[in-house]
Amino acid sequence: MAWRHSVNGTTHVFADLRTLLARASPLRSGDQLAGIAAATASERAAAQYALADLPLADLLLHPVIPYEQDDVTRLILDSHDRAAFAPIAHLTVGGLRDWLLAEADTAGLAALRPGLTPEMVAAVSKLMRLQDLVAVAAKCQVTTAFRDTIGLPGRMSVRLQPNHPVDDPRGVAASTLDGLLLGAGDAVIGVNPATDSVAATTTLLHLLDQVRDRYAIPTQTCVLAHVTTSLRCIEQGAPLDLVFQSIGGTQATNRSFGITLPMLAEARDAALSLKRGTVGTNVMYFETGQGSALSADAHHGVDQQTVEARAYAVARAFHPLLVNTVVGFIGPEYLYDGKQIIRAGLEDHLCGKLLGLPMGVDICYTNHAEADQDDMDALLTLLGVAGVTYIMGVPGADDVMLSYQSTSFHDALYVRGVLGRRPAPEFEAWQQRMGLDTAPARIPASLSPALIGLA
Amino acid sequence: MTDAPGLWRGLRRFTPARIALGRAGNAQPTEAHLAFQAAHAAARDAVHAALDTAALAADLAAAGLSSQAVRSACPDRRTYLLRPDLGRRLHDADRAALVPAPGAIAFVVCDGLSALAVQRHAAPLLARVLPALGQSGPVVIATQGRVALGDDIGGALQAEAVAVLIGERPGLSTPDSLGVYLTWQPRPGRSDAERNCISNIRAEGLPVDQAAAKLLWLITRMRQLRLTGVELKDEQPAALPPSK
């Protein structure tokens, strides 16, 4: 079945749905690299018209990757809830855009989640301007919990990311304390290990657990090792709160990450069995990012934003505490400049939220992208208005292990300040107990460095 | 309060991360802001600097090594950043100039994302490695090149293996970090899982003499096993790819 539309005197034909979605996507370098982007601005406009006329139900009839070939497609279609879909079953993609902007409210959007598929939310986002991506996301509310409650209205949490080039425990501890003093850490204290081994991960898990315990912080810790590493750490009795994994939107992408869906289920069961959560049982932490499927040659000709939304179907099957897109990490061959990164960050945030995920964004760039701190400030502010669940907190915005720039502890304070957002309630109460509610110029006695081995 | 603000600053001795910056309202103070901007400028300049191939060839010649220069299929830096496929391919006009060296280990010096790293560390590294192997070449200097360009070059040279020395993506604090990728029986289509990597070669990271020793160890092991990649375990401590 082909789709077509005439614009500016020329008829454009789109051979299949994945082509239509790709051609309708706002310009980005990754789709150009894949050879699937619209060739002209007029072709893109025609594709957006044709996409707007597409009945949502057609997206269920024509999977972008065949059911027989891909377990993510099977997950999406097998878990689709027809009853939840009913209120919008009569709509086109364009009609859904209008409905989301005009009719939808927070409760209605929550009820709709099981009826939405990644392809539906990706399609509608392609018809949206930045303000639409912000306005609809701001209506979504997704709440999760482990040792504190993430995603409540008026709140914005921060992952404290105290990475160190060689996983030095005292280096990690020092960055952690710096972040706590600057209000970060209520989403998670999460380290990317320089070395993904059971021994190194176990050492870091014990260190983070000790810091959390000594300061009595109502938060969770995580070492962002491979899921197989985390499983072995659990088996060996390490104090593990959250299982981390990078995930993608196709079976082949996940294979390139060395994972399968049953492996994620096994890891979740193992983490749940530890019963370490105090106010909730969300034990998974996922990261995603546009371009990973193309990078692994696993995209099946599907545009990178639609594949990214499919990763959220994987995520929501495992009831995560946290999900974030690492939007600018992958490099300029996928998102070339600040403009492309900003749009992608807002698309990912909205698509994740519509599908029911506690969506954070690693607002970031690499030094070979055409982007700088001003671009990150723009995306940070937009995401703050959109109600982003959490952002990263990296000392001075400079990750000295991963060699990229994310948001700083200060950046989070800025958003909380200008938009009146507060930390998670349990964490906020802890800050008051510790004397951190007003910007401390010194280290309070309750957070003595000596307590965590920094003598 | 346990101590003066100096104690917070004292945390800096534990990590190179930008901690204890102070505050100006919710923002970073001017000093920290300017330091960040300067570091980003250095990284950006490293990405966009052109490799001075003549100077590099002269440095190599001074170490008794002859070299020749080739280009990838990327005409400029913007194309290089947008089209990794072209950065992996040898420019057609330069292919014929490569003289086969069957059975040798070929060395390809690529600008990658930091010409600065290559300019500083490539010649000293090769000056330690090639004599130890009893080789004086072949050394190929490649511009606008990705790691896998070595597969194309190594294949054209009929080399036993190729070692690609390439400028790594600059971090804010690391504009001049060199990486080395070793690939057994190079030919187009090799995957990254079929290579061994030594990364973070720079004065403050892995010093050149240690990197040379590690590369020679890997080459010896490669020749015993007749392969590179995940099956060739680097038993010396090394940086692994990060989780992001």
XYZ file of C-alpha atoms in Angstrom:
699
model
C 0.000 0.000 0.000
C 1.387 3.404 -0.988
C 0.632 6.872 0.337
C 0.795 10.045 -1.707
C 0.233 13.762 -1.439
C 0.653 16.745 -3.713
C 2.250 19.911 -2.482
C 3.552 22.907 -4.399
C 2.519 21.333 -7.696
C 4.329 18.015 -7.285
C 2.870 14.660 -6.228
C 5.044 12.743 -3.819
C 4.553 8.990 -3.363
C 5.604 7.044 -0.294
C 5.912 3.334 -0.928
C 5.307 2.099 2.606
C 4.641 3.318 6.101
C 8.226 3.363 7.311
C 9.129 5.489 4.282
C 6.245 7.844 4.986
C 7.365 8.221 8.619
C 10.980 8.800 7.580
C 10.131 11.403 4.959
C 7.830 13.225 7.399
C 10.573 13.499 10.033
C 12.025 16.932 10.656
C 15.549 17.051 9.257
C 18.337 15.237 11.083
C 21.701 13.945 9.951
C 21.109 10.324 10.994
C 18.164 9.893 8.631
C 20.241 11.462 5.880
C 23.102 9.089 6.636
C 20.658 6.182 6.421
C 19.451 7.496 3.061
C 15.815 7.683 4.196
C 15.308 11.413 4.824
C 13.126 13.548 2.581
C 15.183 14.786 -0.354
C 13.558 18.216 -0.362
C 11.639 20.415 2.024
C 8.579 20.019 -0.207
C 8.783 16.231 -0.021
C 8.878 16.508 3.770
C 5.843 18.818 3.782
C 3.947 16.405 1.499
C 4.821 13.496 3.776
C 3.539 15.412 6.779
C 0.230 16.029 5.004
C -0.054 12.349 4.104
C 0.897 11.298 7.615
C -1.687 13.651 9.106
C -4.383 11.880 7.046
C -3.290 8.415 8.152
C -5.786 6.627 10.435
C -4.110 5.615 13.689
C -5.502 2.116 13.240
C -3.404 1.745 10.086
C -0.291 1.917 12.245
C -1.493 -1.262 13.952
C -2.173 -2.956 10.601
C 1.199 -2.139 9.043
C 4.084 -2.654 11.506
C 7.232 -0.807 10.439
C 9.227 -3.987 11.142
C 7.470 -7.324 10.484
C 5.980 -9.161 13.448
C 7.781 -12.380 12.498
C 11.197 -10.696 12.363
C 11.351 -8.652 15.511
C 10.465 -9.291 19.140
C 9.976 -5.577 19.841
C 7.217 -5.475 17.213
C 5.672 -8.545 18.859
C 5.892 -6.876 22.274
C 4.215 -3.728 20.922
C 1.341 -5.496 19.171
C 0.772 -8.260 21.727
C 0.534 -5.773 24.593
C -1.660 -3.260 22.770
C -4.842 -2.554 24.755
C -7.818 -2.120 22.398
C -10.087 -0.843 25.134
C -7.666 1.880 26.143
C -7.242 2.767 22.458
C -11.008 3.114 21.911
C -11.315 6.854 22.734
C -8.912 7.718 19.863
C -9.529 4.738 17.549
C -11.429 6.902 15.092
C -8.695 9.531 14.782
C -6.038 10.165 12.177
C -2.503 11.139 13.173
C -3.370 14.767 12.522
C -6.542 14.363 14.536
C -4.535 12.949 17.415
C -2.339 16.047 17.387
C -5.364 18.293 17.744
C -6.889 16.014 20.392
C -3.684 15.998 22.450
C -3.432 19.771 22.324
C -7.099 20.582 22.867
C -8.921 17.748 24.617
C -6.462 15.633 26.544
C -6.014 16.101 30.273
C -3.689 14.434 32.743
C -6.087 11.680 33.767
C -7.156 10.967 30.203
C -3.558 10.708 29.052
C -2.772 8.253 31.843
C -5.720 6.063 30.869
C -4.725 6.193 27.215
C -1.160 4.874 27.666
C -1.768 1.152 27.062
C -3.673 2.054 23.904
C -0.824 4.037 22.399
C 1.984 2.446 20.438
C 5.448 3.896 19.794
C 4.598 4.352 16.131
C 1.526 6.447 17.026
C 3.401 8.770 19.351
C 6.382 9.044 16.997
C 4.045 9.849 14.099
C 2.164 12.563 15.937
C 5.364 14.127 17.253
C 6.555 14.574 13.653
C 3.601 16.927 13.097
C 4.448 19.000 16.156
C 6.424 22.154 16.665
C 8.589 22.542 19.738
C 5.821 24.330 21.623
C 3.452 21.416 20.941
C 6.057 18.941 22.208
C 6.323 21.034 25.368
C 2.619 21.721 25.876
C 1.469 18.110 25.581
C 4.312 16.739 27.681
C 3.441 19.233 30.409
C 0.032 17.545 30.735
C 1.578 14.124 31.372
C 2.306 12.892 34.848
C 4.244 9.699 35.515
C 5.158 8.761 39.078
C 7.546 6.015 40.188
C 9.175 5.147 43.493
C 11.946 3.185 45.203
C 13.354 5.010 48.268
C 11.796 8.283 47.209
C 8.983 9.299 44.878
C 9.919 10.556 41.419
C 7.720 12.574 39.061
C 5.191 14.307 41.312
C 3.745 17.621 40.083
C 6.007 20.611 40.666
C 9.069 18.411 41.161
C 12.208 17.877 39.091
C 14.771 15.312 40.144
C 18.463 15.002 39.374
C 20.657 11.993 38.750
C 23.950 12.612 40.506
C 26.596 11.312 38.056
C 29.928 11.227 39.894
C 32.022 9.480 37.239
C 35.782 9.123 37.575
C 38.289 8.222 34.803
C 39.524 5.087 36.605
C 36.681 4.435 39.080
C 38.730 5.699 42.025
C 36.400 5.277 45.027
C 37.485 8.470 46.765
C 37.127 10.412 43.516
C 33.592 9.105 43.110
C 32.829 9.912 46.751
C 34.156 13.468 46.421
C 32.011 14.201 43.355
C 29.018 12.633 45.116
C 29.403 14.895 48.130
C 29.791 17.932 45.871
C 26.541 17.012 44.133
C 24.635 16.425 47.372
C 25.727 19.847 48.610
C 24.313 21.329 45.389
C 20.940 19.610 45.584
C 21.499 16.643 43.249
C 20.864 12.956 43.804
C 17.130 12.486 44.323
C 16.639 10.529 41.078
C 19.631 8.278 41.684
C 23.301 8.413 42.483
C 24.508 6.611 39.382
C 28.065 5.929 38.228
C 29.146 4.882 34.743
C 31.982 2.467 35.483
C 35.164 2.928 33.458
C 35.596 -0.837 33.578
C 32.552 -3.083 33.176
C 33.572 -6.014 35.371
C 31.916 -7.760 38.308
C 34.796 -6.807 40.590
C 34.836 -3.111 39.664
C 31.051 -2.872 39.765
C 30.877 -4.566 43.158
C 33.451 -2.160 44.577
C 31.429 0.820 43.360
C 28.127 -0.656 44.592
C 29.554 -1.007 48.092
C 30.975 2.512 47.988
C 27.689 4.114 46.880
C 25.691 2.084 49.382
C 28.046 3.192 52.144
C 27.664 6.871 51.188
C 23.880 6.524 51.085
C 23.843 4.717 54.427
C 26.277 7.013 56.268
C 24.374 10.127 55.254
C 20.989 8.331 55.535
C 19.848 9.620 52.145
C 16.383 8.576 50.917
C 17.558 7.814 47.391
C 18.819 4.902 45.340
C 22.199 4.088 43.866
C 23.206 2.457 40.619
C 26.315 1.350 38.785
C 25.544 1.528 35.094
C 27.130 -1.781 34.162
C 25.813 -4.310 31.653
C 22.752 -6.241 32.840
C 24.728 -9.482 32.910
C 27.297 -7.845 35.185
C 24.558 -6.604 37.527
C 23.012 -10.068 37.667
C 26.295 -11.595 38.757
C 26.765 -8.859 41.350
C 23.339 -9.690 42.773
C 24.221 -13.387 42.878
C 27.344 -12.541 44.822
C 25.399 -10.492 47.361
C 26.357 -6.959 46.329
C 24.034 -4.153 47.573
C 22.283 -3.371 44.292
C 19.249 -1.063 44.167
C 18.620 -0.616 40.431
C 19.496 -2.709 37.383
C 20.728 -0.540 34.521
C 20.722 -1.295 30.809
C 21.003 0.541 27.506
C 18.152 -0.562 25.263
C 17.056 -0.031 21.671
C 13.928 -0.216 19.558
C 14.662 -3.321 17.516
C 15.621 -6.876 18.401
C 18.844 -6.497 16.412
C 19.786 -3.296 18.269
C 19.280 -5.073 21.559
C 21.389 -7.963 20.285
C 24.148 -5.439 19.564
C 23.883 -4.399 23.215
C 24.228 -8.053 24.198
C 20.717 -8.324 25.629
C 17.373 -10.034 25.063
C 13.971 -9.246 26.560
C 14.028 -12.387 28.763
C 17.399 -11.261 30.163
C 15.812 -7.975 31.268
C 12.948 -9.877 32.896
C 15.388 -12.143 34.741
C 17.383 -9.166 36.004
C 14.246 -7.371 37.167
C 13.095 -10.439 39.087
C 16.514 -10.699 40.729
C 16.483 -7.033 41.793
C 12.906 -7.308 43.093
C 13.894 -10.336 45.171
C 16.287 -8.128 47.166
C 13.337 -6.015 48.432
C 15.547 -2.952 48.906
C 12.942 -0.326 48.002
C 11.156 1.394 50.894
C 8.393 3.405 49.202
C 8.172 1.614 45.846
C 9.265 -1.306 43.711
C 10.474 0.238 40.446
C 13.906 -1.373 40.096
C 14.970 -0.759 36.491
C 16.927 2.116 34.960
C 17.147 2.356 31.155
C 19.031 4.611 28.795
C 18.230 5.125 25.123
C 19.147 7.526 22.353
C 18.287 8.253 18.731
C 20.809 6.727 16.331
C 21.781 3.606 18.246
C 19.924 1.305 15.827
C 21.509 2.886 12.762
C 24.884 2.762 14.479
C 24.395 -0.991 14.959
C 23.086 -1.396 11.384
C 19.868 -2.635 12.979
C 17.284 -0.017 11.948
C 15.421 -1.897 9.151
C 15.059 1.341 7.182
C 13.004 2.936 9.970
C 13.782 6.538 10.888
C 15.778 7.040 14.061
C 13.075 8.843 16.006
C 10.501 6.096 15.428
C 13.038 3.439 16.414
C 13.784 5.443 19.541
C 10.092 5.503 20.489
C 10.013 1.725 20.031
C 12.726 1.469 22.693
C 10.208 2.986 25.108
C 7.909 0.014 24.513
C 10.764 -2.174 25.716
C 11.270 0.073 28.735
C 7.654 0.202 29.839
C 7.362 -3.585 29.868
C 9.712 -3.597 32.866
C 8.185 -0.780 34.988
C 11.363 1.309 35.331
C 12.069 3.852 38.050
C 13.963 5.978 35.520
C 14.414 6.221 31.764
C 16.481 8.791 29.975
C 17.449 9.479 26.425
C 21.119 10.447 26.112
C 20.189 12.804 23.378
C 23.414 14.416 22.183
C 25.904 11.716 23.097
C 26.001 9.767 19.876
C 27.532 12.444 17.688
C 26.933 14.738 14.725
C 26.382 11.976 12.156
C 23.033 11.345 13.915
C 22.169 14.768 15.365
C 24.351 17.371 13.734
C 23.896 20.521 15.738
C 22.157 22.229 18.619
C 18.949 22.651 16.623
C 18.676 18.932 15.893
C 19.634 17.950 19.449
C 17.058 20.304 20.970
C 14.228 18.969 18.839
C 15.227 15.333 19.425
C 15.353 15.855 23.187
C 11.839 17.267 23.235
C 10.509 14.524 20.917
C 12.012 11.781 23.057
C 10.676 13.324 26.244
C 7.135 13.627 24.905
C 7.063 10.157 23.332
C 8.332 8.574 26.529
C 5.808 10.460 28.653
C 2.863 9.597 26.387
C 3.802 5.924 26.665
C 3.898 6.215 30.457
C 7.605 6.418 31.217
C 9.305 8.441 33.966
C 11.221 10.289 31.291
C 14.424 12.130 31.970
C 16.837 13.572 29.455
C 20.604 13.610 29.453
C 20.888 17.068 27.892
C 24.291 16.707 26.340
C 26.702 17.139 23.446
C 30.091 16.025 22.318
C 32.924 18.226 21.194
C 32.572 17.236 17.551
C 28.911 18.337 17.428
C 27.981 21.864 16.384
C 26.601 22.683 19.802
C 27.588 24.510 22.947
C 26.374 25.517 26.402
C 23.842 27.983 24.969
C 22.121 25.156 23.075
C 22.030 23.077 26.244
C 20.555 25.982 28.218
C 17.800 26.296 25.614
C 16.943 22.586 25.750
C 17.228 22.527 29.539
C 14.802 25.421 29.907
C 12.343 23.949 27.390
C 12.441 20.581 29.126
C 11.938 22.234 32.475
C 8.769 23.868 31.173
C 7.736 20.527 29.633
C 7.991 18.922 33.071
C 11.006 16.665 32.520
C 11.153 14.032 35.249
C 14.875 14.379 35.868
C 18.097 15.595 34.346
C 21.742 14.700 34.929
C 23.984 16.425 37.409
C 27.644 16.258 36.417
C 30.330 18.298 38.193
C 30.771 21.482 36.178
C 28.907 19.819 33.247
C 32.190 18.072 32.296
C 32.130 14.269 32.479
C 35.792 13.420 32.932
C 35.247 9.718 32.219
C 32.881 9.741 29.239
C 34.354 12.910 27.662
C 31.136 14.706 26.904
C 29.254 17.637 28.370
C 25.987 17.153 30.219
C 24.124 19.385 32.649
C 25.810 20.496 35.861
C 24.566 20.520 39.449
C 24.279 24.282 38.966
C 22.111 23.841 35.869
C 19.599 21.863 37.910
C 19.555 24.583 40.572
C 18.862 27.113 37.813
C 15.813 25.227 36.527
C 14.472 24.596 40.002
C 14.983 28.297 40.732
C 13.391 29.891 37.679
C 10.524 27.396 37.388
C 9.916 26.784 41.068
C 10.555 23.027 40.832
C 11.432 21.097 43.958
C 13.247 17.814 44.597
C 11.429 14.580 45.423
C 9.546 15.069 48.723
C 11.458 12.470 50.769
C 14.760 13.899 49.532
C 13.615 17.466 50.184
C 12.803 16.565 53.779
C 16.246 15.003 54.132
C 17.850 18.192 52.767
C 16.060 20.174 55.479
C 17.255 17.771 58.168
C 20.819 18.088 56.885
C 20.793 21.873 56.678
C 20.948 21.851 52.888
C 17.696 23.712 52.222
C 19.494 27.038 51.956
C 22.599 27.093 49.791
C 25.376 26.109 52.168
C 28.705 27.876 51.823
C 30.339 25.187 53.922
C 29.968 21.479 54.427
C 27.493 20.836 57.279
C 28.723 18.587 60.070
C 26.045 16.058 59.181
C 27.752 15.583 55.814
C 31.295 15.387 57.101
C 33.623 14.058 54.380
C 35.237 11.839 56.989
C 32.006 9.819 57.196
C 32.573 8.588 53.639
C 36.300 8.047 53.763
C 37.419 11.494 52.625
C 39.740 12.398 55.440
C 29.725 23.559 60.358
C 32.889 21.539 60.519
C 35.265 23.915 58.818
C 35.867 26.895 56.580
C 34.873 26.783 52.886
C 38.386 25.549 52.237
C 37.328 22.075 53.250
C 34.883 21.880 50.343
C 37.668 22.997 48.017
C 39.844 20.389 49.637
C 37.716 17.697 47.991
C 39.368 18.624 44.712
C 42.452 16.598 45.526
C 40.450 13.382 45.078
C 39.290 13.870 41.490
C 39.996 15.749 38.238
C 36.229 16.476 38.021
C 35.109 20.120 38.264
C 33.945 20.080 41.882
C 33.837 22.762 44.575
C 33.309 25.493 41.981
C 31.369 27.765 44.299
C 28.180 29.580 43.322
C 27.025 32.895 41.929
C 23.347 32.618 42.745
C 22.495 29.282 41.204
C 25.116 29.633 38.470
C 28.797 28.892 38.312
C 31.010 31.823 39.273
C 32.701 33.744 36.461
C 36.062 32.045 37.002
C 34.588 28.556 36.588
C 32.495 29.672 33.613
C 35.502 31.093 31.785
C 37.596 28.017 32.507
C 34.885 25.846 30.963
C 34.625 28.055 27.877
C 38.398 27.930 27.394
C 38.455 24.156 27.698
C 35.608 23.790 25.214
C 37.440 26.124 22.838
C 40.552 23.929 23.031
C 38.486 20.820 22.287
C 36.687 22.489 19.371
C 39.965 23.741 17.934
C 41.413 20.223 18.211
C 38.444 18.767 16.288
C 38.764 21.277 13.488
C 42.557 21.620 13.275
C 44.101 20.234 10.097
C 46.845 17.642 10.414
C 50.180 19.074 9.263
C 51.209 16.024 7.252
C 54.534 17.516 6.147
C 55.576 18.183 9.728
C 54.491 14.699 10.765
C 56.428 13.124 7.873
C 59.484 15.110 8.935
C 59.112 13.904 12.528
C 58.878 10.330 11.267
C 61.872 10.794 8.951
C 63.900 12.063 11.894
C 63.158 8.717 13.549
C 64.311 6.867 10.425
C 60.795 6.100 9.191
C 59.589 6.892 5.693
C 55.914 7.522 5.119
C 53.400 8.418 2.468
C 50.220 10.472 2.691
C 46.734 9.469 1.528
C 43.216 10.870 1.883
C 39.919 9.284 2.739
C 36.920 9.798 0.456
C 35.863 12.819 2.571
C 36.680 16.121 0.871
C 36.384 18.218 4.038
C 35.773 18.178 7.771
C 32.008 18.749 7.575
C 31.640 15.713 5.320
C 33.914 13.789 7.659
C 31.631 14.543 10.617
C 28.438 13.692 8.715
C 29.535 10.679 6.645
C 31.425 8.034 8.617
C 31.089 5.680 5.640
C 33.252 7.975 3.490
C 35.821 8.352 6.249
C 36.340 4.587 6.178
C 37.113 4.538 2.450
C 40.357 5.347 0.712
C 40.268 8.098 -1.913
C 40.303 6.348 -5.287
C 43.148 8.495 -6.594
C 45.400 7.454 -3.683
C 44.821 3.719 -3.848
C 47.183 3.056 -6.758
C 50.044 4.811 -4.997
C 50.143 2.237 -2.189
C 52.930 -0.299 -2.678
C 52.020 -3.746 -1.326
C 54.029 -4.992 1.631
C 52.797 -8.580 2.031
C 53.164 -9.994 5.536
C 54.186 -6.702 7.166
C 52.325 -4.895 9.885
C 51.091 -1.665 8.361
C 50.891 1.509 10.440
C 48.245 4.073 9.547
C 48.360 7.461 11.241
C 44.908 9.095 11.049
C 43.898 12.592 12.117
C 40.546 11.292 13.402
C 38.946 13.818 15.748
C 42.169 15.291 17.099
C 45.012 16.216 14.774
C 46.666 17.615 17.890
C 46.918 14.149 19.441
C 48.437 12.699 16.280
C 50.865 15.566 15.866
C 52.111 15.138 19.416
C 52.187 11.400 20.041
C 52.227 9.413 16.780
C 55.883 9.834 15.790
C 57.276 9.125 19.288
C 55.101 6.011 19.519
C 56.117 4.651 16.120
C 59.774 5.445 16.820
C 59.568 2.974 19.731
C 57.461 0.303 18.045
C 58.783 -0.175 14.497
C 62.458 -0.744 15.354
C 61.393 -3.309 17.954
C 59.602 -5.177 15.174
C 62.541 -4.895 12.789
C 60.407 -2.853 10.404
C 61.012 0.591 8.918
C 57.550 0.788 7.330
C 55.070 0.898 5.838
C 53.718 4.035 7.515
C 50.753 5.756 5.876
C 49.540 9.193 6.979
C 45.801 9.517 6.313
C 43.640 12.625 6.547
C 39.864 12.789 7.240
C 40.128 9.150 8.304
C 38.139 6.862 10.604
C 39.487 3.736 12.287
C 38.159 1.440 9.561
C 40.100 3.343 6.891
C 42.947 1.138 8.094
C 41.060 -1.895 6.783
C 40.979 -0.422 3.293
C 44.622 0.661 3.441
C 45.829 -2.549 5.087
C 43.946 -4.591 2.507
C 45.498 -2.650 -0.364
C 48.941 -3.202 1.160
C 48.221 -6.932 1.659
C 49.429 -6.421 5.210
C 49.360 -9.163 7.859
C 47.823 -6.665 10.257
C 47.219 -2.961 10.581
C 47.712 -0.655 13.544
C 45.726 2.569 13.214
C 46.925 5.475 15.348
C 44.065 7.966 15.511
C 43.129 11.168 17.346
C 40.322 10.402 19.803
C 37.246 12.558 20.329
C 38.460 15.382 22.553
C 37.041 15.767 26.014
C 37.061 19.108 27.783
C 40.150 18.168 29.727
C 41.691 15.930 27.074
C 42.163 17.578 23.664
C 45.177 15.452 22.680
C 44.308 11.828 23.409
C 45.563 9.215 20.919
C 44.064 5.768 20.346
C 45.547 2.710 18.643
C 43.430 0.020 16.968
C 45.077 -3.262 15.975
C 43.364 -5.445 13.361
C 44.553 -8.842 12.092
C 44.234 -9.424 8.333
C 42.579 -6.091 7.571
C 40.010 -5.824 4.822
C 36.885 -3.670 4.359
C 33.988 -4.939 6.467
C 35.934 -5.830 9.617
C 33.894 -5.039 12.731
C 35.058 -3.306 15.891
C 34.708 -6.628 17.724
C 37.623 -7.849 15.568
C 40.034 -5.199 16.850
C 42.036 -4.516 19.970
C 42.229 -0.984 21.269
C 44.643 1.043 23.366
C 43.127 4.382 24.311
C 43.868 7.551 26.241
C 47.499 7.840 25.095
C 48.699 11.260 26.287
C 51.046 12.714 28.880
C 48.422 12.740 31.664
C 46.896 9.413 30.584
C 48.803 6.412 29.243
C 52.337 7.669 28.478
C 53.827 6.886 25.062
C 56.454 4.436 26.326
C 53.834 2.376 28.167
C 51.552 2.492 25.130
C 54.417 1.232 22.946
C 55.056 -1.667 25.318
C 51.372 -2.543 25.327
C 51.138 -2.440 21.550
C 54.196 -4.693 21.182
C 52.641 -7.114 23.687
C 49.395 -7.175 21.701
C 51.268 -7.713 18.419
C 53.172 -10.667 19.876
C 49.978 -12.203 21.190
C 48.167 -11.491 17.901
C 50.834 -13.369 15.963
C 50.589 -16.350 18.326
C 46.801 -16.520 18.079
C 46.608 -15.260 14.464
C 43.655 -13.035 15.384
C 42.619 -9.809 17.072
C 39.411 -8.764 18.842
C 37.427 -10.136 21.732
C 39.302 -13.464 21.585
C 42.583 -11.691 22.265
C 42.263 -10.727 25.901
C 44.389 -7.806 26.957
C 45.783 -9.084 30.216
C 47.276 -5.719 31.053
C 44.886 -3.203 32.651
C 43.268 -1.052 29.983
C 40.415 1.354 29.567
C 37.314 -0.400 28.244
C 34.516 1.202 26.263
C 32.203 3.094 28.609
C 28.606 2.117 29.197
C 27.098 5.119 27.466
